[in-house]
XYZ file of C-alpha atoms in Angstrom:
611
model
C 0.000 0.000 0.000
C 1.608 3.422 -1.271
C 2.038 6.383 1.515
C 0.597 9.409 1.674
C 3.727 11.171 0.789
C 4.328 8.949 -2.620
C 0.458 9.312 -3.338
C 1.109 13.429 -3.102
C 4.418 12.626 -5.122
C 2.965 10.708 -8.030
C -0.141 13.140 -8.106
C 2.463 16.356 -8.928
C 4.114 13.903 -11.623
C 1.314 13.501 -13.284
C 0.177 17.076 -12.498
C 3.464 18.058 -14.393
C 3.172 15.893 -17.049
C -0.414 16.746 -18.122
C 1.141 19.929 -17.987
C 3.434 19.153 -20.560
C 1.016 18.033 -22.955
C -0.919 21.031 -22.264
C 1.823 23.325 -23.467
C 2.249 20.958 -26.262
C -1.068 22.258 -27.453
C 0.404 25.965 -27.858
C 3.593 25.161 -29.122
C 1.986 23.481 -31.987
C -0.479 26.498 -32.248
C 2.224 28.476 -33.560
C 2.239 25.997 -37.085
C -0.392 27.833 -37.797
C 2.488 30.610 -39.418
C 4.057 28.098 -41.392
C 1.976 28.011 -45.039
C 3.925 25.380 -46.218
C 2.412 21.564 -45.458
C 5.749 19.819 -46.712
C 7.648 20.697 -43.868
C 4.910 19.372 -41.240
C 6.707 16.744 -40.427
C 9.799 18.268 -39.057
C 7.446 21.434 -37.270
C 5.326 18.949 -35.364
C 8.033 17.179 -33.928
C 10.290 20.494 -32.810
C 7.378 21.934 -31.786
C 6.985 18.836 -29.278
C 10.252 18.798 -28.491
C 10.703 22.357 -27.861
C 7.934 22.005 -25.195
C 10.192 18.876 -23.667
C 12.806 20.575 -23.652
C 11.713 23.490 -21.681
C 10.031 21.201 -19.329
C 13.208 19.249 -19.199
C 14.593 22.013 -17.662
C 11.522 22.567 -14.958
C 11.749 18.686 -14.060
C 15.203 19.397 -13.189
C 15.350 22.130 -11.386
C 12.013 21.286 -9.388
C 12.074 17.771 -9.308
C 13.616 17.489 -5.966
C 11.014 19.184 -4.084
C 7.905 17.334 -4.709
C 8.750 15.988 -1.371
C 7.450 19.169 0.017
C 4.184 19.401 -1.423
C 2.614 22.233 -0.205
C 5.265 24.247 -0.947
C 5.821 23.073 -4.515
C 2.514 22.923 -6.020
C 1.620 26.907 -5.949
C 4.941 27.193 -7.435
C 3.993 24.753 -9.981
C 0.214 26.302 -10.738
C 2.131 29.872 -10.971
C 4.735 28.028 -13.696
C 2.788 26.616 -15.418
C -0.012 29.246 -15.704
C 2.342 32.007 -16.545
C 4.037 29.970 -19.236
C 0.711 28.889 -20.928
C -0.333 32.970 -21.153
C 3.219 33.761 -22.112
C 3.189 31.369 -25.130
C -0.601 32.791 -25.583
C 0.651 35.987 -25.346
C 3.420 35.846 -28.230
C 1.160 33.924 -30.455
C -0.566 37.335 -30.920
C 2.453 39.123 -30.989
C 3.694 37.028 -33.562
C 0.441 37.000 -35.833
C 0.872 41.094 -36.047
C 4.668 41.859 -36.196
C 6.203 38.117 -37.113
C 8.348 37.964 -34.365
C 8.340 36.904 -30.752
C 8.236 38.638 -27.380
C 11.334 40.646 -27.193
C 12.776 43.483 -25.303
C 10.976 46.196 -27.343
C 7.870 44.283 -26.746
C 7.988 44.113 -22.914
C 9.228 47.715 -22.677
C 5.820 48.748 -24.450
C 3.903 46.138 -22.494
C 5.089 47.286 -19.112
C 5.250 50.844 -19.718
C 3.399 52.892 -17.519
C 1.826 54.883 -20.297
C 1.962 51.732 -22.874
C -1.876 51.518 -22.867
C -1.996 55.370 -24.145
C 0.424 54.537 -26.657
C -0.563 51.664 -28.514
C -4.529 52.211 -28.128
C -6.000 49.096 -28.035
C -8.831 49.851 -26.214
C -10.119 47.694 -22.951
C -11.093 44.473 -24.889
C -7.422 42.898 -25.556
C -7.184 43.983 -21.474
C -10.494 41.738 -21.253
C -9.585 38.991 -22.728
C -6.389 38.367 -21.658
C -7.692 38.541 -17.774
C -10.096 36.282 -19.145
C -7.328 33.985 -20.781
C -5.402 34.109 -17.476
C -8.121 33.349 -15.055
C -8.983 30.061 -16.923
C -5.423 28.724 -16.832
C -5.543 29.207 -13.078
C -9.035 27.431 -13.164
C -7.414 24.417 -15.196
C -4.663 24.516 -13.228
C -7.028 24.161 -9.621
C -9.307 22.141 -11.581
C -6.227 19.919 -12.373
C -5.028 19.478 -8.939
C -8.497 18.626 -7.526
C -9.229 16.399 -10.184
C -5.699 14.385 -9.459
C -6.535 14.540 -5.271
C -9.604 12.875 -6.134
C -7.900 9.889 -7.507
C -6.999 6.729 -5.730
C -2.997 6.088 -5.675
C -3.398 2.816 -8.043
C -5.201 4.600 -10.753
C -2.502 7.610 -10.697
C 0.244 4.528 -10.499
C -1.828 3.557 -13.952
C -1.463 6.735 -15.745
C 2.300 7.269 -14.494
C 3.209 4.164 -16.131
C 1.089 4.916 -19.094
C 3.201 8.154 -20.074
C 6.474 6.644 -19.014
C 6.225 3.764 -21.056
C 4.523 5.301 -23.669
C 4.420 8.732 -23.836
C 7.745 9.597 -22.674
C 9.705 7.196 -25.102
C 7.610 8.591 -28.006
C 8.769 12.105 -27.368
C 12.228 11.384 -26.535
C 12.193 9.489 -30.534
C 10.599 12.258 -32.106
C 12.453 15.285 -30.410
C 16.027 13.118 -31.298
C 14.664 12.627 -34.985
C 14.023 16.405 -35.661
C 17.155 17.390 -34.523
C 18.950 15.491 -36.525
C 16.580 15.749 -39.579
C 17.314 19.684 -38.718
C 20.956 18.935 -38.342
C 21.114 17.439 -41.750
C 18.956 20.223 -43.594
C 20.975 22.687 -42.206
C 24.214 20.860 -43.798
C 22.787 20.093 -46.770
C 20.962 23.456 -47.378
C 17.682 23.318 -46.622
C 16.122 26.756 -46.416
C 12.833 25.430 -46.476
C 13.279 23.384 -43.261
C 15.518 25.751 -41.961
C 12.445 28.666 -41.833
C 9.542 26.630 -40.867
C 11.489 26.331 -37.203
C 11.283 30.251 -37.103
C 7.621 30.366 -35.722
C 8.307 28.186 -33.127
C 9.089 30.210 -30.248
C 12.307 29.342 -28.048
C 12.884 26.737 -30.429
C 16.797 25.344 -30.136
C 18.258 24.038 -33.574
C 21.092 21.918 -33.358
C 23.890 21.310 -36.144
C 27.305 19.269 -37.036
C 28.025 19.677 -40.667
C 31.780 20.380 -39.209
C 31.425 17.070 -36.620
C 29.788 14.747 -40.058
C 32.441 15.858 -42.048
C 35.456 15.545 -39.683
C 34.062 11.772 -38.306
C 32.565 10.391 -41.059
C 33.523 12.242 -44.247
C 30.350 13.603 -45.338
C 30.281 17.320 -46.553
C 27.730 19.624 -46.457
C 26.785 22.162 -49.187
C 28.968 24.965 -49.451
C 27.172 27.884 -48.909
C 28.008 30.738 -50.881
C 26.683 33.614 -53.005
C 26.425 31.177 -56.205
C 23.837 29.157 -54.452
C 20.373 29.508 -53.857
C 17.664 27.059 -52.796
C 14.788 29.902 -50.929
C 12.534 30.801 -53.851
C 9.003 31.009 -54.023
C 8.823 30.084 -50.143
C 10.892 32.892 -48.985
C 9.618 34.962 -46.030
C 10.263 38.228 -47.373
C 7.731 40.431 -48.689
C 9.839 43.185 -50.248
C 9.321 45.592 -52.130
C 5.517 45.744 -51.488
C 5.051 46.367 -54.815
C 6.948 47.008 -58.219
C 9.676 49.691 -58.633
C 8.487 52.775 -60.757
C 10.572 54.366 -62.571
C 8.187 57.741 -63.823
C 10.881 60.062 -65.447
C 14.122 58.091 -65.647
C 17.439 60.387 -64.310
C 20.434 58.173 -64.884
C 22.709 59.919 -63.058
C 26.637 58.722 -62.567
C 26.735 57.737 -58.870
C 30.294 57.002 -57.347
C 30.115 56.545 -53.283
C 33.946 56.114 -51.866
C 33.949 54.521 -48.248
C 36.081 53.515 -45.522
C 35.586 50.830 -43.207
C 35.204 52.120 -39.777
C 35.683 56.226 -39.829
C 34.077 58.036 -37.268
C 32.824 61.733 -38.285
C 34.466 63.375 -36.286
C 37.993 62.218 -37.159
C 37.462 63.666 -40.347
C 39.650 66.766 -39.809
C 42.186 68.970 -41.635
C 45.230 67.107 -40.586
C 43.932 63.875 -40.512
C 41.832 63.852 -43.732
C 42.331 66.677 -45.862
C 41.327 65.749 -49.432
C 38.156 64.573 -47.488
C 37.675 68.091 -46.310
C 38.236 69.567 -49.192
C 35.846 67.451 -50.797
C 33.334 68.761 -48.539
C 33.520 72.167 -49.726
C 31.533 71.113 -52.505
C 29.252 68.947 -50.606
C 26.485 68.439 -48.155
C 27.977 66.815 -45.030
C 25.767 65.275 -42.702
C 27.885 65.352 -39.448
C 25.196 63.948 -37.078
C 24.490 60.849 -39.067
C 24.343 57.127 -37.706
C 24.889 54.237 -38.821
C 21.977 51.334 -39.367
C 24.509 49.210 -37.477
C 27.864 49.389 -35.063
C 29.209 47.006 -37.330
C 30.028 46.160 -40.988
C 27.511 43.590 -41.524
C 24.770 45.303 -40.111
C 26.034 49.173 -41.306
C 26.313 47.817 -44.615
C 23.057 46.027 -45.058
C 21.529 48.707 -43.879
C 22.686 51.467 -46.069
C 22.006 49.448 -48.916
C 18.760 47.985 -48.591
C 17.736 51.026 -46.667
C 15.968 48.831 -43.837
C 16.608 48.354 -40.220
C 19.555 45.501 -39.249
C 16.780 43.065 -37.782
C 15.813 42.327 -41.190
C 19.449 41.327 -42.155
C 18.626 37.523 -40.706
C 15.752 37.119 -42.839
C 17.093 38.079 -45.795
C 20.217 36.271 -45.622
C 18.494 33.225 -45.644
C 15.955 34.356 -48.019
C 19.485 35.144 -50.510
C 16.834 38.816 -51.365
C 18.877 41.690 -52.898
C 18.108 45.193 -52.384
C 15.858 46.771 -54.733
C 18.485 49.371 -55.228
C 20.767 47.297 -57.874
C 17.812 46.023 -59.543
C 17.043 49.737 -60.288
C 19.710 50.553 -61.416
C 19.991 47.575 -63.779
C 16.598 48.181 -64.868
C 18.062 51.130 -65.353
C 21.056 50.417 -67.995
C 23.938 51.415 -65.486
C 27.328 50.406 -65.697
C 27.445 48.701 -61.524
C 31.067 47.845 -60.129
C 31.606 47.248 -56.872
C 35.306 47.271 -55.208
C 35.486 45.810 -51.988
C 39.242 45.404 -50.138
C 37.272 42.785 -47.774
C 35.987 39.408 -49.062
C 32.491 40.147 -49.849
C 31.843 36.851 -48.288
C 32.329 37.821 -44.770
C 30.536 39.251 -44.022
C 27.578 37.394 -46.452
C 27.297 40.069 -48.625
C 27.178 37.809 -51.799
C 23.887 36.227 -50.668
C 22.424 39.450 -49.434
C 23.711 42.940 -50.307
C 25.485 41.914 -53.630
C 24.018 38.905 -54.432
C 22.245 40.537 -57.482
C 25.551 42.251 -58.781
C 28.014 39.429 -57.936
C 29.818 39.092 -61.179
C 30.126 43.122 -60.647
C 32.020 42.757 -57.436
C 35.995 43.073 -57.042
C 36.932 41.997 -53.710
C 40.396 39.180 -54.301
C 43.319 41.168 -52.924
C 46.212 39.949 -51.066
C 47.857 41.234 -47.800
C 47.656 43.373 -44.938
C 44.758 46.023 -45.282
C 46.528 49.017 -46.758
C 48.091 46.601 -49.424
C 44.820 45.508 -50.016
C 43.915 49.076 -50.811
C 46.947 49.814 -52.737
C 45.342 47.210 -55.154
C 42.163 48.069 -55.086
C 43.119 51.820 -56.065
C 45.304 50.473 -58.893
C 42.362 48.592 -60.099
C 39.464 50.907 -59.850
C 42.255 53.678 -61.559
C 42.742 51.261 -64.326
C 38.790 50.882 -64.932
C 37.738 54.127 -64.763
C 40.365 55.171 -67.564
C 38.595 52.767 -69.889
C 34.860 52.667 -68.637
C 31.743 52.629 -70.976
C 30.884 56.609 -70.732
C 27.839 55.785 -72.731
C 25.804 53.806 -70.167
C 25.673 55.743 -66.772
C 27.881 54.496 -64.535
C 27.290 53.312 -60.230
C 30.835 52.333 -58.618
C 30.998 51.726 -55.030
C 34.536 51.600 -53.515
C 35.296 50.045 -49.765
C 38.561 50.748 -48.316
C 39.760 48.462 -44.855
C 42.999 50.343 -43.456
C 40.852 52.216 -40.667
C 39.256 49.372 -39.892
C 42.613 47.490 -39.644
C 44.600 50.918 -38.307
C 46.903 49.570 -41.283
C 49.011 52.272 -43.486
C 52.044 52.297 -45.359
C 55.225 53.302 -42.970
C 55.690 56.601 -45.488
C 52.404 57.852 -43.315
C 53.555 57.572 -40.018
C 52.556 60.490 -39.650
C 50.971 60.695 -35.925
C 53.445 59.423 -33.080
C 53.693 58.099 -30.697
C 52.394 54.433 -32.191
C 52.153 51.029 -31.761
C 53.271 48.291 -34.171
C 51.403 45.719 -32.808
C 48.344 45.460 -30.476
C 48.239 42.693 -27.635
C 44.946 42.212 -27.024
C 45.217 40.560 -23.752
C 47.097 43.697 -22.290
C 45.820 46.672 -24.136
C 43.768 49.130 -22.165
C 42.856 52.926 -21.954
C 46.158 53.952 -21.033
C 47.163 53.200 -24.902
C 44.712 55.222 -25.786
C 46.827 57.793 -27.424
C 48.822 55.495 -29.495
C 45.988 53.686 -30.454
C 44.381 56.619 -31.624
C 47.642 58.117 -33.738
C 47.815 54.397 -35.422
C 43.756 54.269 -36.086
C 44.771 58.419 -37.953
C 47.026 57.266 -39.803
C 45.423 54.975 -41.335
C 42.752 57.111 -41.804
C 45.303 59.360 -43.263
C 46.260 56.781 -45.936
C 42.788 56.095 -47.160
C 42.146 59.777 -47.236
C 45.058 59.712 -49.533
C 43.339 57.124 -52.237
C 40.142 58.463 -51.827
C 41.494 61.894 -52.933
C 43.660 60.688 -56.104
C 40.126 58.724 -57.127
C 38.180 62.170 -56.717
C 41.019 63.809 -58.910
C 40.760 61.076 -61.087
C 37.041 62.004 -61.562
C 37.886 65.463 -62.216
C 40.503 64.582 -65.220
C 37.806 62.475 -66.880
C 34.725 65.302 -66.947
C 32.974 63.075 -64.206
C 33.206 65.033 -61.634
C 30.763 68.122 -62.174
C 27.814 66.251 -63.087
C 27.598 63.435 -60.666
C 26.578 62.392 -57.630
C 29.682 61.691 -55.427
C 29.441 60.014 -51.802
C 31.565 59.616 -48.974
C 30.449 57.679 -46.133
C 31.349 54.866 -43.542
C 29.855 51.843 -42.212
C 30.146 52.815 -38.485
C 32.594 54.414 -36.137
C 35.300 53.290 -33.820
C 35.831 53.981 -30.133
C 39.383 54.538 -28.334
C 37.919 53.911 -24.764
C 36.418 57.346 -24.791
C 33.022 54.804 -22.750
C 35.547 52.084 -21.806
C 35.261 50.394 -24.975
C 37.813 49.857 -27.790
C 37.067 49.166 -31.896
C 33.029 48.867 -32.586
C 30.090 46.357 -32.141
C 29.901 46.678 -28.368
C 28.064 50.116 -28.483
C 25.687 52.226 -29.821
C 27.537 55.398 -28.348
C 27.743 58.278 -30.705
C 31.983 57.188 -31.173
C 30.091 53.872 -33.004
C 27.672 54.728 -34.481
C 28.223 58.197 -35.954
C 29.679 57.731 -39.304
C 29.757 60.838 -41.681
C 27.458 61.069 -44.725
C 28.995 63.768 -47.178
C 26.931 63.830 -50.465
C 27.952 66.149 -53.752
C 25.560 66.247 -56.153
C 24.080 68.857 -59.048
C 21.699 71.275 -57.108
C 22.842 70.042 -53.546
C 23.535 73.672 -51.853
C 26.832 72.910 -49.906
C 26.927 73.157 -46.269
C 26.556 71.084 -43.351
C 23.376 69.519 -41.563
C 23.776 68.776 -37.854
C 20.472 67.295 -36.766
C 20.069 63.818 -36.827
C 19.806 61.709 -39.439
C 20.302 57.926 -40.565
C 22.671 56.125 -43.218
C 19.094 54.290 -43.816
C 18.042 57.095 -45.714
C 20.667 57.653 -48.125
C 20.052 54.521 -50.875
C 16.241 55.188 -51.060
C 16.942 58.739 -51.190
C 19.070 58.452 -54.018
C 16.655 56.293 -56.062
C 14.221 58.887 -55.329
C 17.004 61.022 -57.576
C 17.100 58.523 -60.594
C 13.773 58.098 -60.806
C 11.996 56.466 -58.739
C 8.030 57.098 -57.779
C 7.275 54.616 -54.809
C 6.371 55.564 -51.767
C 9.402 55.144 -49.425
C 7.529 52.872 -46.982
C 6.768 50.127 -49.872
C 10.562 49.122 -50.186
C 12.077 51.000 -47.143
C 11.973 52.033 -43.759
C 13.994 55.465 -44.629
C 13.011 59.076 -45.150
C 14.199 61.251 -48.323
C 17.417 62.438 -46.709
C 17.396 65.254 -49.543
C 13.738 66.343 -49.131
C 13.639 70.118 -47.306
C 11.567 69.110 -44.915
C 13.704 66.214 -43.815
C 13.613 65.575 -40.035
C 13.602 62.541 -37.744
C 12.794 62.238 -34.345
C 14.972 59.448 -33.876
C 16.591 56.742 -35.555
C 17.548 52.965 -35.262
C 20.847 51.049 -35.046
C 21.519 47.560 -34.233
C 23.749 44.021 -34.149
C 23.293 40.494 -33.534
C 21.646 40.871 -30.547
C 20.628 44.544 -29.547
C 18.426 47.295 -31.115
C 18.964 50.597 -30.387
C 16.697 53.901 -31.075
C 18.460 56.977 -30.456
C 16.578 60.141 -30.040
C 18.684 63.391 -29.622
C 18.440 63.252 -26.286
C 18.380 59.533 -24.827
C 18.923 55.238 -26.050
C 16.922 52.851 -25.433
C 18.657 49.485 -26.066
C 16.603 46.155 -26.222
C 18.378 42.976 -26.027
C 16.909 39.861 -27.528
C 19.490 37.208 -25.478
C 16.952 35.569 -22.435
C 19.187 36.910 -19.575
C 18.655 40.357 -21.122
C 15.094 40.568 -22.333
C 13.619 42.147 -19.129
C 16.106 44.547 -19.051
C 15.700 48.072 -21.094
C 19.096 49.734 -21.097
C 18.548 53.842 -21.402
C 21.323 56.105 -21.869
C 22.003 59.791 -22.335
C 22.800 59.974 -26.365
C 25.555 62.436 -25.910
C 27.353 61.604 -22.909
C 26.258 57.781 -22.769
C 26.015 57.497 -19.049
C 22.905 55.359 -18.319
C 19.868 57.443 -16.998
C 16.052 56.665 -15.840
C 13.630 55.923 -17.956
C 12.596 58.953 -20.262
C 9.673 61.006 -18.747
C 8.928 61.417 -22.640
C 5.001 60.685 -24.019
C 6.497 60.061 -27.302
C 8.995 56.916 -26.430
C 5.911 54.540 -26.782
C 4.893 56.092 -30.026
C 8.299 55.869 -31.322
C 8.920 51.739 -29.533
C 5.721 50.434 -31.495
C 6.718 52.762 -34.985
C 9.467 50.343 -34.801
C 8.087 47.054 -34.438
C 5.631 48.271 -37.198
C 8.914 48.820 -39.482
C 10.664 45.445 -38.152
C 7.611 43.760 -39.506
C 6.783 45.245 -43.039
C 8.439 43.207 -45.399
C 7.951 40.014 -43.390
C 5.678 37.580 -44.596
């Protein structure tokens, strides 16, 4: 005859196990997203075995106190009833902006003033007490039901979902791994998405572990290869390109990995300055992104850096080359970095790839040495009769690497250790990071000459920009990606172009802007919004009350005034960073009515082009 204590023992087993199958029920709500029935059976096993998995990790951790049932099972209702409305919760989420609960989501959900904000009215507020007052009903319901019943028959049903249940999600959950394993080495796209409604859901791969052990080998993914097509997630543009009254203008944009605006000085960059004095400089610009891949993507595509994951995978090109195909224009694209690293073949270039120069050889500023002699060489014999787009991207800031005949700011350092460097090299670092910046000044200017020689120089529209900044400690930081202070993320836009009134514009604005503003200038009639998330950087009117930035795992909006970064990693989520913009010293949360507004205009953007 079984105790009281094992009777109370088996009866929260089972109580946790019904559970589980319970949860099951929303996990596998969530394939309601996925349009494509082929993939079904790999989304109803992870979705199963994403709900093990997280109640894996309950079992463990609670599993030893079922002894103490009183002071478990409240714990357990609460658990269980809060996970239930969470997943409940993000379903919606998900159906409207095609993402899950992340920190820009809970900041607007547990804003004081969210309700004003987002103007939903008092039903949503309704319903969801409603939802959340019948999971605690099940839950009680549950627990009386299971007190009710004698210790054999709970014995029964234990037995029944170890020996059944149990083993048949441990097979499943170890099958769709691996089937997800081997679509990810064999490149699978199609398998690879369908996990992406599935909240929390945790792939696992070992193309490197197959191919070391056993000798198979994956698909090589590069910018040749494409197997996304018609299933593809993106939605972009939202409708054709128009092209009204075509305005093929020559369109040359020189950049520099890594240069901060305001290093852009006499001394340090004078053909750069001098450049100016015919142009527009925008010296309180930022960057989509603290870091290439992100800064990059999105300048060109002219959409915020969250959208860089889904259109990696979706292998989707920016409208902008398209255009300018469409167009009849003469595209070459010099790159001193291997386009492939970041993946710029399968997303930024991937529709000019046999237009892209990018194979040099050696440190950084050798790399640009050769890039120079080969973008001189071309533009002595290009096709002047189709109009002509050339995009050149220089590395020696980003690599603080120069030539030793511009050594020109001492005292520096010939090599950095890493493990040892700190804020007391600071001015060394600095001098090496100038000139280097110094160097690529130099190219930049014997190109612009160049362009003056050939009668190209007048009449087009001539760019000089950066991907992001770079910090020397000045917020205890060195190089980018680690911040979204205004020493990463501030990288100059300086635009010359027929009917551009020189000067300088000091109010914020967003390397987001410039691609969509400058097909806008050759043409172009859409509406911004239906391939962009920018504003016409050129239009008189121009202003923006803040803008965005972001990396792998972070989002930033700036406003003039304070950041708010969002994390997406779990430790993170709950926890809204705010910071003063200028001096980047953290600060309580903005007493502004407008931050809400300007939270949920975002999520609206993040969510535009998805499908």
């Amino acid at each position: 005859m079984q105790t009281s204590s094992t009777t109370n023992t088996l009866s929260l087993t089972l109580f946790f196990k019904i559970n589980f199958l319970f949860t099951c029920l929303f996990f596998l709500g969530f394939l309601a997203f996925n349009n494509d029935s082929e993939t079904l059976l790999f989304t109803i096993p992870a979705a199963i075995s994403t709900a093990a998995l997280l109640y894996l990790i309950y079992f463990i951790l609670l599993r030893p106190f079922f002894h103490f049932h009183k002071f478990i099972l409240p714990i357990l209702i609460t658990l269980f009833t809060l996970t239930n409305f969470a997943l409940m919760l993000d379903f919606f989420i998900y159906r409207i902006w095609k993402f899950h609960i992340n920190g820009m989501v809970l900041n607007i959900l547990f804003s004081p003033s969210a309700f004003d904000s987002i103007q939903m009215g008092t039903a949503p507020i309704f319903i969801a007490i409603g939802y959340f007052s019948l999971f605690v009903l099940f839950e009680l319901w549950l627990v009386n039901f299971l007190k009710r019943k004698e210790a054999e028959r709970l014995s029964l049903w234990n037995r029944f979902f170890n020996r059944i249940i149990v083993p048949f999600v441990l097979i499943i959950s170890l099958s769709e791994k691996v089937y997800y394993g081997f679509a990810n080495m064999y490149a699978n796209d199609k398998v690879l998405e369908s996990a992406k409604p599935i909240p929390l859901y945790q792939p696992l791969t070992f193309t490197r572990f197959m191919e070391r052990h056993f000798g198979l080998k994956g698909v090589k993914r590069d910018g040749n290869t494409i197997s996304i097509k018609s299933d593809s997630k993106v939605n972009y543009p939202l409708e054709p390109i128009r092209i009204d009254q075509p305005n093929p203008i020559n369109i040359f944009i020189f950049a520099s990995d890594a240069v901060r605006n305001d290093i852009l000085k006499e001394n340090v960059a004078p053909n750069i300055v001098k450049f100016s004095k015919d142009a527009l400089w925008y010296t309180n610009n930022r960057s989509g992104g603290d870091c290439t891949r992100f800064g990059i993507f999105s300048l060109f595509y002219g959409l915020n850096s969250p959208y860089w994951f889904t259109f990696l995978n979706a292998k989707k090109g920016p409208v902008f080359f398209k255009t300018l195909k469409k167009l009849g224009y003469d595209i070459n694209v010099f790159s001193s970095t291997d386009t492939s690293w970041p993946e710029f073949t399968k997303t930024v270039y991937y529709d000019v790839r046999d237009r892209v120069r990018d194979k040099f050889e050696g440190k950084p500023w050798e790399k640009d040495a050769q890039l120079f002699k080969k973008w001189m060489s071309w533009i002595e014999k290009t096709d002047r009769s189709k109009p002509i787009f050339s995009f050149v991207f220089l590395d020696s800031p980003h690599g603080r690497s120069y030539p030793k005949e511009f050594r020109k700011f001492t005292p520096v350092c010939d090599e950095i250790n890493y493990a040892t460097v700190c804020k007391q090299d600071r001015t060394v670092l600095l001098n090496r990071y100038k000139n280097a910046v110094n160097y690529s000044d130099y190219l930049i200017g014997k190109m612009i000459e160049k362009l003056k020689k050939k009668g190209l120089y007048k009449n087009s529209i001539i760019i000089f920009t950066s991907d992001h900044g770079e910090e020397f400690f000045e917020f205890g930081n060195l190089g980018h990606n680690s911040s979204f202070n205004i020493e990463q993320t501030n990288s100059p836009i300086i635009v010359k172009m027929p009917g551009l009134k020189p000067g300088k514009v000091n109010h914020l604005t967003s390397s987001i802007d410039l691609i969509p503003s400058l097909m806008k200038k050759v043409g172009v009639a859409n509406d911004f919004k239906k391939f962009s998330n920018a504003k016409d950087l050129f239009d008189k009117d121009y202003h923006r009350d803040f803008v965005t930035s972001g990396k792998w795992y972070k989002n930033a909006i700036i406003t003039p005034r304070y950041t708010l970064v969002f994390s997406n990693l779990p430790n993170e989520i709950l926890r809204t960073k705010i910071y003063d913009t200028t001096t980047y010293q953290p600060i309580p949360y903005p007493q502004d009515p407008n931050v809400n507004k300007y939270i949920l205009e975002v999520l609206d953007q993040n969510r535009r082009f998805i499908k």
